[in-house]
Amino acid sequence: MLPRRSVAVKSRTNNNNNKSYFNFFNGNQRDARINMTTHHAHTPLLEERLHQIIVFELREDGGTEYSTMTLRALYNYVVALITEACRISNIERQSSIIQRDTSPASNTTSLLHHDNLEQPTGHHKIFHKPHKERLGGYLHPRDMRRLVTPFSSSNEPQLMVRRHVMLLNFDPLRAIVLRDRLLVIVPDGADSILIDLERRVRGGITEMENQVFGKERPPKSSGTSTVKKSRSSAEFETTDDTHQLEDNDKKDSAISDKTEIVSSDDDIVEDEWEELQKMNWDNMQFELQSVDAVLQTVTAMLVVDARKVHHRSTVAMSELRGDAPGQKRGGPGEHAQERLRLHKDEVKMMESRVQGFVRAMNDVLDDDEDMTLMNLSRLLTHPERFLQPVPEEILHEESDEPELILEVYLQQALSIVNELDLLKGQIITTEEQISMQLDAIRNRLLFINTLLSVASLCVAIGSFVGSIFGMNLTNHIEDHPTAFTRVTVGTVVGMILAWAILSRIFQQAASTRSNWKSR
């Protein structure tokens, strides 16, 4: 009996092992299918991260370089540059502190004083946040992902400010700004954009002044020379009237006095301009200069695109209205409305681009801490001023220059928005005009149709009279010799009178003005 029981136990054990094996095998297959599905789902994301991008690097020392790298390699490169810059800045600051003081006691005191500077005074002395949170937001890999999204008009422009780095995402220009270099992700066919950007970065304040004021300055003493010439010509005029000569002398003296005043004013203005030029206005940090160059390039592209849209829409509206000289008016119809609809969509798309730029500027302008962190150079040289929470005085002091830069391009973008709004209003007015023309044509067709209906009614009345006399009923009119003539003439005259009366009624109804117009 015992051997049989042991055999049964062994058989049940083998069955359980087989079931567990099959369950394990099926589970592995199910997990494998899930892993394959997840792999296929994450394949585009992995391909995006492993995609090679071309980066154009502009350094503060004048060097340029093209390189090809993945998004991860670009992130590691940016982080390495930030880390190296912070390390060098810390070494320089510590060495400068040690060099100022010679004795060990004074060195210790200065280092302790330097450490105490990292904590703002006053009611912000005690912090409940760790030191890492007090430093603010650092660059995260998800911030870099926005720089490799496909170009599209639906992408939201953004100026992201992180500690020691700024990310500018304005299609088709995407850039990374560091303290001493500018990294531009090269789009397809962007040679002209990169050339303009490099010229603006290298030119600095001089290039900005040339674009605003022009490269040639007007002559300073043109008005004075003209006055002197008129005065000399007046002095050599000879007349017989002595009083006229005295009057001319008085006028010349007055003109000379005015000339001296104008020349003195010119000298004062010139002296002030020379003083402004002698001041160190062009000592702008490289990071702010790079941001200014990128924003200037973006606004220039927006202005050019907006002008193209404005020109195409204006030409189309002129053709449809017939306002262009020597050009016939385009016939209103579905084709005209389709053209206007396409131009309106183009204007809306352009307006959405500019509105996105405006929102990006407003987001940074509304946050004083972001504008403060835009001073990347001062963030390295004076890190104790940027520990959060930053006092209000430091926020206002450090955010002045970035705020001035951003406000300039915000005003330019708002001007473009206003221009596009006016253009959209003109398109709507043209659409209404075309709709009125179509309504007028439709009313004419309805009037003609009404007249044809009246004519059909008159003919039907004549046919009714003829059908009455055409019945096979006995009447004594056929025995009369002039009955046919009288019936025919009477029927025709009645049809004509009915046509005239009904047409007159409908014409008066069509040409009647509204009561409010007559009043």
Short mmCIF file of C-alpha atoms in Angstrom, two decimals:
data_model
loop_
_atom_site.label_atom_id
_atom_site.label_comp_id
_atom_site.label_asym_id
_atom_site.label_seq_id
_atom_site.Cartn_x
_atom_site.Cartn_y
_atom_site.Cartn_z
CA MET A 1 0.00 0.00 0.00
CA LEU A 2 2.77 2.38 0.83
CA PRO A 3 4.39 2.28 -2.60
CA ARG A 4 1.05 3.04 -4.29
CA ARG A 5 0.51 6.06 -2.03
CA SER A 6 3.97 7.34 -2.72
CA VAL A 7 3.39 6.97 -6.44
CA ALA A 8 0.15 8.96 -6.18
CA VAL A 9 1.89 11.69 -4.22
CA LYS A 10 4.65 11.83 -6.81
CA SER A 11 2.11 12.07 -9.64
CA ARG A 12 0.27 14.95 -7.94
CA THR A 13 3.59 16.68 -7.33
CA ASN A 14 4.55 16.31 -11.00
CA ASN A 15 1.16 17.70 -12.07
CA ASN A 16 1.58 20.72 -9.79
CA ASN A 17 5.08 21.29 -11.14
CA ASN A 18 3.80 21.10 -14.70
CA LYS A 19 1.00 23.59 -13.94
CA SER A 20 3.41 25.97 -12.28
CA TYR A 21 5.78 25.65 -15.22
CA PHE A 22 3.00 26.41 -17.71
CA ASN A 23 1.82 29.34 -15.60
CA PHE A 24 5.37 30.64 -15.41
CA PHE A 25 5.78 30.23 -19.16
CA ASN A 26 2.49 31.99 -19.92
CA GLY A 27 3.38 34.77 -17.48
CA ASN A 28 6.72 35.28 -19.18
CA GLN A 29 5.01 35.46 -22.55
CA ARG A 30 2.49 38.01 -21.25
CA ASP A 31 5.28 40.09 -19.70
CA ALA A 32 7.20 39.86 -22.94
CA ARG A 33 4.19 41.13 -24.90
CA ILE A 34 3.76 44.00 -22.43
CA ASN A 35 7.45 44.84 -22.71
CA MET A 36 7.24 44.78 -26.50
CA THR A 37 4.21 47.11 -26.41
CA THR A 38 5.99 49.47 -24.04
CA HIS A 39 9.09 49.34 -26.21
CA HIS A 40 7.09 50.27 -29.31
CA ALA A 41 5.39 53.08 -27.39
CA HIS A 42 8.69 54.55 -26.20
CA THR A 43 10.48 54.07 -29.53
CA PRO A 44 9.66 57.58 -30.90
CA LEU A 45 10.76 59.16 -27.62
CA LEU A 46 14.03 57.25 -27.69
CA GLU A 47 14.59 58.13 -31.32
CA GLU A 48 13.96 61.77 -30.46
CA ARG A 49 16.51 61.69 -27.66
CA LEU A 50 19.07 59.88 -29.81
CA HIS A 51 18.50 62.15 -32.80
CA GLN A 52 21.61 64.03 -33.86
CA ILE A 53 21.23 67.80 -33.77
CA ILE A 54 23.57 70.46 -35.13
CA VAL A 55 24.68 73.07 -32.59
CA PHE A 56 26.33 76.37 -33.48
CA GLU A 57 28.44 77.76 -30.64
CA LEU A 58 29.35 81.43 -30.26
CA ARG A 59 31.88 82.15 -27.53
CA GLU A 60 32.62 85.42 -25.82
CA ASP A 61 36.28 85.29 -26.85
CA GLY A 62 35.28 85.37 -30.54
CA GLY A 63 35.47 81.67 -31.33
CA THR A 64 32.79 79.78 -33.24
CA GLU A 65 32.23 76.07 -33.65
CA TYR A 66 29.77 73.69 -35.25
CA SER A 67 29.16 70.36 -33.53
CA THR A 68 26.78 67.43 -33.84
CA MET A 69 25.45 65.79 -30.69
CA THR A 70 22.41 64.18 -29.16
CA LEU A 71 20.07 65.87 -26.73
CA ARG A 72 21.61 64.00 -23.79
CA ALA A 73 25.11 64.98 -24.89
CA LEU A 74 23.99 68.61 -25.20
CA TYR A 75 22.53 68.53 -21.70
CA ASN A 76 25.71 67.01 -20.27
CA TYR A 77 27.80 69.61 -22.10
CA VAL A 78 25.75 72.51 -20.71
CA VAL A 79 25.86 71.11 -17.18
CA ALA A 80 29.62 70.61 -17.45
CA LEU A 81 30.10 74.22 -18.58
CA ILE A 82 27.97 75.51 -15.70
CA THR A 83 29.82 73.37 -13.16
CA GLU A 84 33.23 74.43 -14.43
CA ALA A 85 32.26 78.10 -14.43
CA CYS A 86 30.97 77.87 -10.86
CA ARG A 87 34.12 76.09 -9.71
CA ILE A 88 36.43 78.68 -11.29
CA SER A 89 34.35 81.53 -9.88
CA ASN A 90 34.50 80.07 -6.37
CA ILE A 91 38.27 79.66 -6.59
CA GLU A 92 38.71 83.25 -7.79
CA ARG A 93 36.51 84.67 -5.06
CA GLN A 94 38.28 82.70 -2.33
CA SER A 95 41.71 83.71 -3.64
CA SER A 96 40.67 87.37 -3.79
CA ILE A 97 39.45 87.20 -0.19
CA ILE A 98 42.70 85.60 0.97
CA GLN A 99 44.84 88.11 -0.93
CA ARG A 100 43.10 91.09 0.68
CA ASP A 101 44.03 89.95 4.20
CA THR A 102 47.49 88.78 5.20
CA SER A 103 47.20 87.51 8.79
CA PRO A 104 45.57 84.14 9.52
CA ALA A 105 43.17 85.77 11.98
CA SER A 106 42.06 88.30 9.41
CA ASN A 107 41.73 85.51 6.81
CA THR A 108 39.49 83.58 9.15
CA THR A 109 37.46 86.69 9.90
CA SER A 110 37.05 87.54 6.22
CA LEU A 111 35.99 84.00 5.34
CA LEU A 112 33.47 84.02 8.15
CA HIS A 113 32.24 87.41 6.97
CA HIS A 114 31.96 86.07 3.41
CA ASP A 115 29.95 83.11 4.63
CA ASN A 116 27.67 85.43 6.54
CA LEU A 117 27.01 87.42 3.37
CA GLU A 118 25.22 84.45 1.91
CA GLN A 119 22.41 85.04 4.39
CA PRO A 120 20.40 88.23 3.91
CA THR A 121 20.00 90.42 6.96
CA GLY A 122 16.79 91.47 8.66
CA HIS A 123 13.72 89.35 9.05
CA HIS A 124 14.95 86.88 6.38
CA LYS A 125 17.81 85.69 8.56
CA ILE A 126 16.32 82.35 9.59
CA PHE A 127 15.42 79.98 6.76
CA HIS A 128 13.37 76.82 6.91
CA LYS A 129 14.39 75.73 3.40
CA PRO A 130 17.49 73.70 2.57
CA HIS A 131 20.37 75.35 0.80
CA LYS A 132 19.57 73.62 -2.51
CA GLU A 133 16.08 75.11 -2.59
CA ARG A 134 17.44 78.53 -1.71
CA LEU A 135 19.60 78.44 -4.81
CA GLY A 136 16.54 78.29 -7.07
CA GLY A 137 15.68 76.09 -10.04
CA TYR A 138 18.48 74.40 -11.92
CA LEU A 139 18.40 73.12 -15.48
CA HIS A 140 16.39 69.91 -15.80
CA PRO A 141 16.48 67.44 -18.71
CA ARG A 142 12.78 68.04 -19.38
CA ASP A 143 13.62 71.69 -20.08
CA MET A 144 15.88 70.59 -22.92
CA ARG A 145 13.15 68.47 -24.49
CA ARG A 146 11.31 71.57 -25.66
CA LEU A 147 14.28 72.51 -27.84
CA VAL A 148 13.96 69.46 -30.10
CA THR A 149 10.21 69.43 -30.73
CA PRO A 150 9.28 69.67 -34.43
CA PHE A 151 8.82 73.16 -35.80
CA SER A 152 5.17 74.15 -35.86
CA SER A 153 3.11 77.30 -35.66
CA SER A 154 1.26 75.82 -32.69
CA ASN A 155 4.42 75.65 -30.54
CA GLU A 156 4.26 78.08 -27.65
CA PRO A 157 7.29 80.42 -27.57
CA GLN A 158 9.06 80.50 -24.25
CA LEU A 159 11.97 82.15 -22.47
CA MET A 160 12.96 79.81 -19.65
CA VAL A 161 15.31 81.22 -17.03
CA ARG A 162 17.20 78.72 -14.93
CA ARG A 163 20.14 79.16 -12.62
CA HIS A 164 23.26 79.91 -14.73
CA VAL A 165 21.45 79.24 -18.03
CA MET A 166 18.63 80.60 -20.21
CA LEU A 167 16.66 78.67 -22.82
CA LEU A 168 15.03 80.57 -25.68
CA ASN A 169 12.48 78.66 -27.73
CA PHE A 170 11.21 80.85 -30.57
CA ASP A 171 10.59 78.89 -33.75
CA PRO A 172 12.63 78.60 -35.89
CA LEU A 173 15.35 79.96 -33.58
CA ARG A 174 16.20 77.96 -30.46
CA ALA A 175 19.16 78.90 -28.32
CA ILE A 176 20.86 78.25 -25.00
CA VAL A 177 22.53 81.24 -23.34
CA LEU A 178 25.37 80.75 -20.88
CA ARG A 179 27.63 83.27 -19.22
CA ASP A 180 30.34 83.16 -21.87
CA ARG A 181 28.77 81.42 -24.87
CA LEU A 182 25.66 81.11 -26.97
CA LEU A 183 24.52 77.71 -28.25
CA VAL A 184 22.11 77.78 -31.19
CA ILE A 185 20.29 74.69 -32.43
CA VAL A 186 20.65 75.04 -36.18
CA PRO A 187 17.37 74.69 -38.12
CA ASP A 188 17.20 73.66 -41.77
CA GLY A 189 18.17 76.44 -44.16
CA ALA A 190 19.13 78.86 -41.39
CA ASP A 191 22.36 80.27 -42.83
CA SER A 192 21.00 83.81 -43.11
CA ILE A 193 19.56 83.65 -39.58
CA LEU A 194 22.87 82.53 -38.11
CA ILE A 195 24.77 85.21 -40.04
CA ASP A 196 22.48 87.96 -38.74
CA LEU A 197 22.63 86.55 -35.22
CA GLU A 198 26.43 86.40 -35.22
CA ARG A 199 26.68 89.95 -36.55
CA ARG A 200 24.40 91.23 -33.81
CA VAL A 201 26.25 89.36 -31.08
CA ARG A 202 29.68 90.45 -32.29
CA GLY A 203 28.61 94.01 -33.04
CA GLY A 204 27.23 94.59 -29.57
CA ILE A 205 26.09 98.10 -28.73
CA THR A 206 27.61 99.53 -31.92
CA GLU A 207 25.50 97.26 -34.11
CA MET A 208 22.40 98.15 -32.10
CA GLU A 209 23.09 101.88 -32.53
CA ASN A 210 23.65 101.41 -36.27
CA GLN A 211 20.34 99.63 -36.65
CA VAL A 212 18.48 102.29 -34.68
CA PHE A 213 20.22 105.51 -35.79
CA GLY A 214 21.81 104.42 -39.05
CA LYS A 215 25.46 104.12 -39.98
CA GLU A 216 25.91 107.73 -41.14
CA ARG A 217 25.37 110.73 -38.90
CA PRO A 218 23.97 113.96 -40.42
CA PRO A 219 26.33 116.95 -40.79
CA LYS A 220 26.46 119.15 -37.71
CA SER A 221 26.78 122.67 -39.15
CA SER A 222 24.64 122.57 -42.29
CA GLY A 223 22.09 125.08 -40.94
CA THR A 224 24.81 127.48 -39.77
CA SER A 225 26.60 127.50 -43.11
CA THR A 226 23.33 128.26 -44.88
CA VAL A 227 22.65 131.20 -42.60
CA LYS A 228 26.17 132.54 -43.02
CA LYS A 229 25.86 132.25 -46.78
CA SER A 230 22.58 134.15 -46.82
CA ARG A 231 24.12 136.76 -44.55
CA SER A 232 27.15 137.26 -46.81
CA SER A 233 24.94 137.58 -49.85
CA ALA A 234 22.82 140.15 -48.04
CA GLU A 235 25.86 142.18 -47.00
CA PHE A 236 27.07 142.63 -50.59
CA GLU A 237 23.73 143.92 -51.87
CA THR A 238 23.89 147.65 -52.63
CA THR A 239 20.83 149.89 -52.71
CA ASP A 240 20.28 153.62 -52.71
CA ASP A 241 18.01 153.61 -49.70
CA THR A 242 20.05 154.08 -46.52
CA HIS A 243 17.18 153.04 -44.28
CA GLN A 244 16.93 149.74 -46.10
CA LEU A 245 20.64 149.18 -45.54
CA GLU A 246 20.22 149.84 -41.83
CA ASP A 247 17.29 147.44 -41.69
CA ASN A 248 19.36 144.81 -43.47
CA ASP A 249 22.17 145.32 -40.97
CA LYS A 250 19.76 144.90 -38.09
CA LYS A 251 18.34 141.75 -39.65
CA ASP A 252 21.84 140.40 -40.25
CA SER A 253 22.82 141.08 -36.67
CA ALA A 254 19.68 139.30 -35.44
CA ILE A 255 20.40 136.36 -37.74
CA SER A 256 23.99 136.22 -36.52
CA ASP A 257 22.79 136.23 -32.91
CA LYS A 258 20.37 133.41 -33.66
CA THR A 259 23.12 131.54 -35.48
CA GLU A 260 25.42 131.86 -32.50
CA ILE A 261 22.66 130.61 -30.19
CA VAL A 262 21.93 127.64 -32.46
CA SER A 263 25.63 126.83 -32.79
CA SER A 264 26.04 127.05 -29.02
CA ASP A 265 23.06 124.70 -28.58
CA ASP A 266 24.61 122.31 -31.09
CA ASP A 267 27.86 122.46 -29.15
CA ILE A 268 26.03 121.68 -25.91
CA VAL A 269 24.21 118.74 -27.49
CA GLU A 270 27.43 117.53 -29.06
CA ASP A 271 29.26 117.80 -25.73
CA GLU A 272 26.51 115.82 -24.00
CA TRP A 273 26.66 113.19 -26.72
CA GLU A 274 30.43 112.95 -26.36
CA GLU A 275 30.02 112.56 -22.61
CA LEU A 276 27.52 109.77 -23.16
CA GLN A 277 29.92 108.10 -25.56
CA LYS A 278 32.78 108.38 -23.08
CA MET A 279 30.71 106.60 -20.44
CA ASN A 280 31.02 102.85 -20.31
CA TRP A 281 27.59 102.10 -21.76
CA ASP A 282 28.82 99.31 -24.01
CA ASN A 283 29.98 97.18 -21.07
CA MET A 284 26.95 94.90 -21.31
CA GLN A 285 27.27 91.36 -20.10
CA PHE A 286 27.62 88.76 -22.80
CA GLU A 287 24.52 86.86 -21.72
CA LEU A 288 22.29 89.94 -21.93
CA GLN A 289 23.88 90.86 -25.23
CA SER A 290 23.13 87.36 -26.53
CA VAL A 291 19.52 87.52 -25.33
CA ASP A 292 19.16 90.92 -26.97
CA ALA A 293 20.59 89.58 -30.24
CA VAL A 294 18.28 86.53 -30.23
CA LEU A 295 15.19 88.60 -29.45
CA GLN A 296 16.16 91.16 -32.08
CA THR A 297 16.55 88.40 -34.67
CA VAL A 298 13.19 86.89 -33.72
CA THR A 299 11.37 90.24 -33.85
CA ALA A 300 13.02 91.02 -37.20
CA MET A 301 11.69 87.72 -38.58
CA LEU A 302 8.25 88.47 -37.18
CA VAL A 303 8.29 91.94 -38.75
CA VAL A 304 9.34 90.55 -42.14
CA ASP A 305 6.70 87.81 -42.06
CA ALA A 306 4.01 90.26 -40.93
CA ARG A 307 4.90 92.64 -43.78
CA LYS A 308 4.67 89.81 -46.29
CA VAL A 309 1.27 88.80 -44.96
CA HIS A 310 0.15 92.44 -45.02
CA HIS A 311 1.35 92.92 -48.60
CA ARG A 312 -0.33 89.77 -49.91
CA SER A 313 -3.60 90.54 -48.15
CA THR A 314 -3.59 94.17 -49.29
CA VAL A 315 -2.96 93.20 -52.91
CA ALA A 316 -5.74 90.61 -52.79
CA MET A 317 -8.20 93.07 -51.26
CA SER A 318 -7.28 95.73 -53.83
CA GLU A 319 -7.90 93.26 -56.66
CA LEU A 320 -11.25 92.23 -55.23
CA ARG A 321 -12.39 95.81 -54.61
CA GLY A 322 -10.94 97.14 -57.86
CA ASP A 323 -8.93 99.83 -56.07
CA ALA A 324 -5.68 99.08 -57.88
CA PRO A 325 -4.96 101.61 -60.69
CA GLY A 326 -5.44 100.23 -64.19
CA GLN A 327 -7.06 97.08 -62.91
CA LYS A 328 -10.60 95.84 -63.31
CA ARG A 329 -12.64 94.88 -60.32
CA GLY A 330 -12.60 91.18 -59.60
CA GLY A 331 -16.03 89.67 -59.88
CA PRO A 332 -17.42 88.81 -56.46
CA GLY A 333 -18.16 85.18 -55.91
CA GLU A 334 -17.10 82.06 -54.11
CA HIS A 335 -13.53 82.43 -55.41
CA ALA A 336 -13.21 85.89 -53.87
CA GLN A 337 -14.56 84.72 -50.54
CA GLU A 338 -12.22 81.72 -50.61
CA ARG A 339 -9.22 83.98 -51.18
CA LEU A 340 -10.24 86.22 -48.31
CA ARG A 341 -10.75 83.22 -46.06
CA LEU A 342 -7.23 81.97 -46.83
CA HIS A 343 -5.74 85.40 -46.13
CA LYS A 344 -7.71 85.67 -42.90
CA ASP A 345 -6.37 82.28 -41.77
CA GLU A 346 -2.85 83.44 -42.62
CA VAL A 347 -3.33 86.61 -40.58
CA LYS A 348 -4.71 84.62 -37.64
CA MET A 349 -1.73 82.26 -37.76
CA MET A 350 0.69 85.18 -37.83
CA GLU A 351 -1.17 86.85 -34.99
CA SER A 352 -0.96 83.68 -32.89
CA ARG A 353 2.82 83.63 -33.39
CA VAL A 354 3.20 87.21 -32.28
CA GLN A 355 0.79 86.72 -29.38
CA GLY A 356 2.89 83.77 -28.22
CA PHE A 357 5.97 85.99 -28.27
CA VAL A 358 4.09 88.61 -26.24
CA ARG A 359 3.02 86.01 -23.67
CA ALA A 360 6.59 84.77 -23.35
CA MET A 361 7.83 88.31 -22.69
CA ASN A 362 5.05 89.01 -20.20
CA ASP A 363 5.72 85.79 -18.30
CA VAL A 364 9.30 86.86 -17.64
CA LEU A 365 8.45 90.50 -17.00
CA ASP A 366 5.90 89.49 -14.38
CA ASP A 367 8.51 87.51 -12.45
CA ASP A 368 11.25 89.66 -10.91
CA GLU A 369 13.22 86.62 -9.77
CA ASP A 370 13.53 85.33 -13.34
CA MET A 371 14.74 88.72 -14.54
CA THR A 372 17.21 88.78 -11.65
CA LEU A 373 18.58 85.36 -12.59
CA MET A 374 19.17 86.58 -16.15
CA ASN A 375 22.34 88.30 -14.86
CA LEU A 376 24.46 85.17 -15.23
CA SER A 377 27.78 86.95 -14.75
CA ARG A 378 26.74 88.61 -11.51
CA LEU A 379 25.28 85.29 -10.42
CA LEU A 380 28.82 83.91 -10.48
CA THR A 381 30.62 86.93 -9.06
CA HIS A 382 28.03 87.78 -6.37
CA PRO A 383 26.15 84.56 -5.59
CA GLU A 384 25.19 85.73 -2.10
CA ARG A 385 22.84 88.33 -3.62
CA PHE A 386 20.76 85.70 -5.41
CA LEU A 387 19.94 83.34 -2.56
CA GLN A 388 16.20 82.92 -2.21
CA PRO A 389 14.23 84.64 -0.88
CA VAL A 390 15.89 87.62 -2.53
CA PRO A 391 15.18 91.00 -0.86
CA GLU A 392 13.07 93.51 -2.77
CA GLU A 393 15.92 96.00 -3.10
CA ILE A 394 18.16 93.46 -4.81
CA LEU A 395 15.30 92.30 -7.04
CA HIS A 396 14.66 95.82 -8.31
CA GLU A 397 18.36 96.54 -8.71
CA GLU A 398 19.29 93.36 -10.56
CA SER A 399 16.18 93.22 -12.78
CA ASP A 400 16.46 96.73 -14.25
CA GLU A 401 18.65 95.96 -17.25
CA PRO A 402 16.89 92.72 -18.31
CA GLU A 403 13.55 94.47 -17.91
CA LEU A 404 14.61 97.27 -20.26
CA ILE A 405 15.69 94.75 -22.89
CA LEU A 406 12.49 92.72 -22.70
CA GLU A 407 10.19 95.75 -22.70
CA VAL A 408 11.68 97.06 -25.95
CA TYR A 409 10.86 93.88 -27.85
CA LEU A 410 7.51 93.57 -26.10
CA GLN A 411 6.53 96.98 -27.50
CA GLN A 412 7.66 95.95 -30.98
CA ALA A 413 5.58 92.78 -30.77
CA LEU A 414 2.55 94.73 -29.57
CA SER A 415 2.96 97.06 -32.56
CA ILE A 416 2.90 94.04 -34.87
CA VAL A 417 -0.23 92.78 -33.10
CA ASN A 418 -1.95 96.14 -33.62
CA GLU A 419 -1.00 96.12 -37.29
CA LEU A 420 -2.41 92.62 -37.72
CA ASP A 421 -5.60 93.63 -35.92
CA LEU A 422 -6.07 96.51 -38.34
CA LEU A 423 -5.40 94.19 -41.27
CA LYS A 424 -7.93 91.70 -39.96
CA GLY A 425 -10.48 94.50 -39.66
CA GLN A 426 -9.82 95.49 -43.28
CA ILE A 427 -10.33 91.90 -44.40
CA ILE A 428 -13.62 91.73 -42.50
CA THR A 429 -14.72 95.00 -44.13
CA THR A 430 -13.84 93.63 -47.57
CA GLU A 431 -15.79 90.47 -46.81
CA GLU A 432 -18.82 92.54 -45.83
CA GLN A 433 -18.47 94.59 -49.01
CA ILE A 434 -18.35 91.45 -51.14
CA SER A 435 -21.32 90.03 -49.26
CA MET A 436 -23.25 93.23 -49.98
CA GLN A 437 -22.37 92.95 -53.67
CA LEU A 438 -23.52 89.35 -53.71
CA ASP A 439 -26.73 90.35 -51.95
CA ALA A 440 -27.34 93.05 -54.55
CA ILE A 441 -26.81 90.56 -57.37
CA ARG A 442 -29.08 88.09 -55.64
CA ASN A 443 -31.76 90.76 -55.28
CA ARG A 444 -31.53 91.59 -58.98
CA LEU A 445 -31.95 87.95 -59.87
CA LEU A 446 -34.95 87.71 -57.56
CA PHE A 447 -36.47 90.82 -59.16
CA ILE A 448 -35.99 89.38 -62.64
CA ASN A 449 -37.51 86.12 -61.48
CA THR A 450 -40.48 88.06 -60.09
CA LEU A 451 -40.97 89.90 -63.39
CA LEU A 452 -40.90 86.61 -65.26
CA SER A 453 -43.48 85.24 -62.86
CA VAL A 454 -45.70 88.30 -63.52
CA ALA A 455 -45.31 87.81 -67.25
CA SER A 456 -46.25 84.16 -66.87
CA LEU A 457 -49.32 85.23 -64.88
CA CYS A 458 -50.42 87.61 -67.64
CA VAL A 459 -49.96 84.96 -70.31
CA ALA A 460 -51.87 82.50 -68.15
CA ILE A 461 -54.77 84.98 -67.92
CA GLY A 462 -54.85 85.27 -71.73
CA SER A 463 -54.71 81.51 -72.05
CA PHE A 464 -57.60 81.26 -69.60
CA VAL A 465 -59.71 83.57 -71.81
CA GLY A 466 -58.82 81.54 -74.88
CA SER A 467 -59.66 78.28 -73.14
CA ILE A 468 -63.09 79.65 -72.18
CA PHE A 469 -63.91 80.42 -75.81
CA GLY A 470 -62.47 77.12 -76.87
CA MET A 471 -65.09 75.05 -75.07
CA ASN A 472 -67.71 73.31 -77.22
CA LEU A 473 -70.60 75.28 -75.77
CA THR A 474 -73.14 77.20 -77.77
CA ASN A 475 -72.82 80.98 -77.59
CA HIS A 476 -73.99 83.65 -79.97
CA ILE A 477 -70.70 85.52 -80.17
CA GLU A 478 -69.34 83.41 -83.01
CA ASP A 479 -72.16 84.67 -85.23
CA HIS A 480 -70.96 88.25 -84.82
CA PRO A 481 -68.55 89.30 -87.61
CA THR A 482 -66.11 91.28 -85.35
CA ALA A 483 -66.26 89.06 -82.28
CA PHE A 484 -62.89 87.37 -82.85
CA THR A 485 -61.11 90.69 -83.31
CA ARG A 486 -62.65 92.26 -80.24
CA VAL A 487 -61.90 89.26 -78.02
CA THR A 488 -58.33 88.99 -79.26
CA VAL A 489 -57.57 92.70 -78.90
CA GLY A 490 -59.24 92.87 -75.50
CA THR A 491 -57.28 89.88 -74.23
CA VAL A 492 -53.93 91.28 -75.44
CA VAL A 493 -54.66 94.75 -74.05
CA GLY A 494 -55.69 93.26 -70.72
CA MET A 495 -52.49 91.21 -70.55
CA ILE A 496 -50.39 94.31 -71.29
CA LEU A 497 -52.22 96.40 -68.70
CA ALA A 498 -51.84 93.68 -66.08
CA TRP A 499 -48.11 93.42 -66.88
CA ALA A 500 -47.64 97.20 -66.62
CA ILE A 501 -49.57 97.56 -63.37
CA LEU A 502 -47.92 94.61 -61.60
CA SER A 503 -44.43 95.59 -62.81
CA ARG A 504 -44.94 99.13 -61.55
CA ILE A 505 -46.04 97.83 -58.17
CA PHE A 506 -43.00 95.55 -57.80
CA GLN A 507 -40.59 98.26 -58.95
CA GLN A 508 -41.93 100.65 -56.35
CA ALA A 509 -41.63 97.95 -53.70
CA ALA A 510 -38.02 97.23 -54.72
CA SER A 511 -36.94 100.88 -54.82
CA THR A 512 -38.71 101.97 -51.64
CA ARG A 513 -36.26 103.25 -49.01
CA SER A 514 -36.46 102.57 -45.35
CA ASN A 515 -38.37 104.96 -43.15
CA TRP A 516 -35.29 105.84 -41.09
CA LYS A 517 -33.43 106.91 -44.23
CA SER A 518 -36.26 109.18 -45.38
CA ARG A 519 -36.36 110.79 -41.95
#
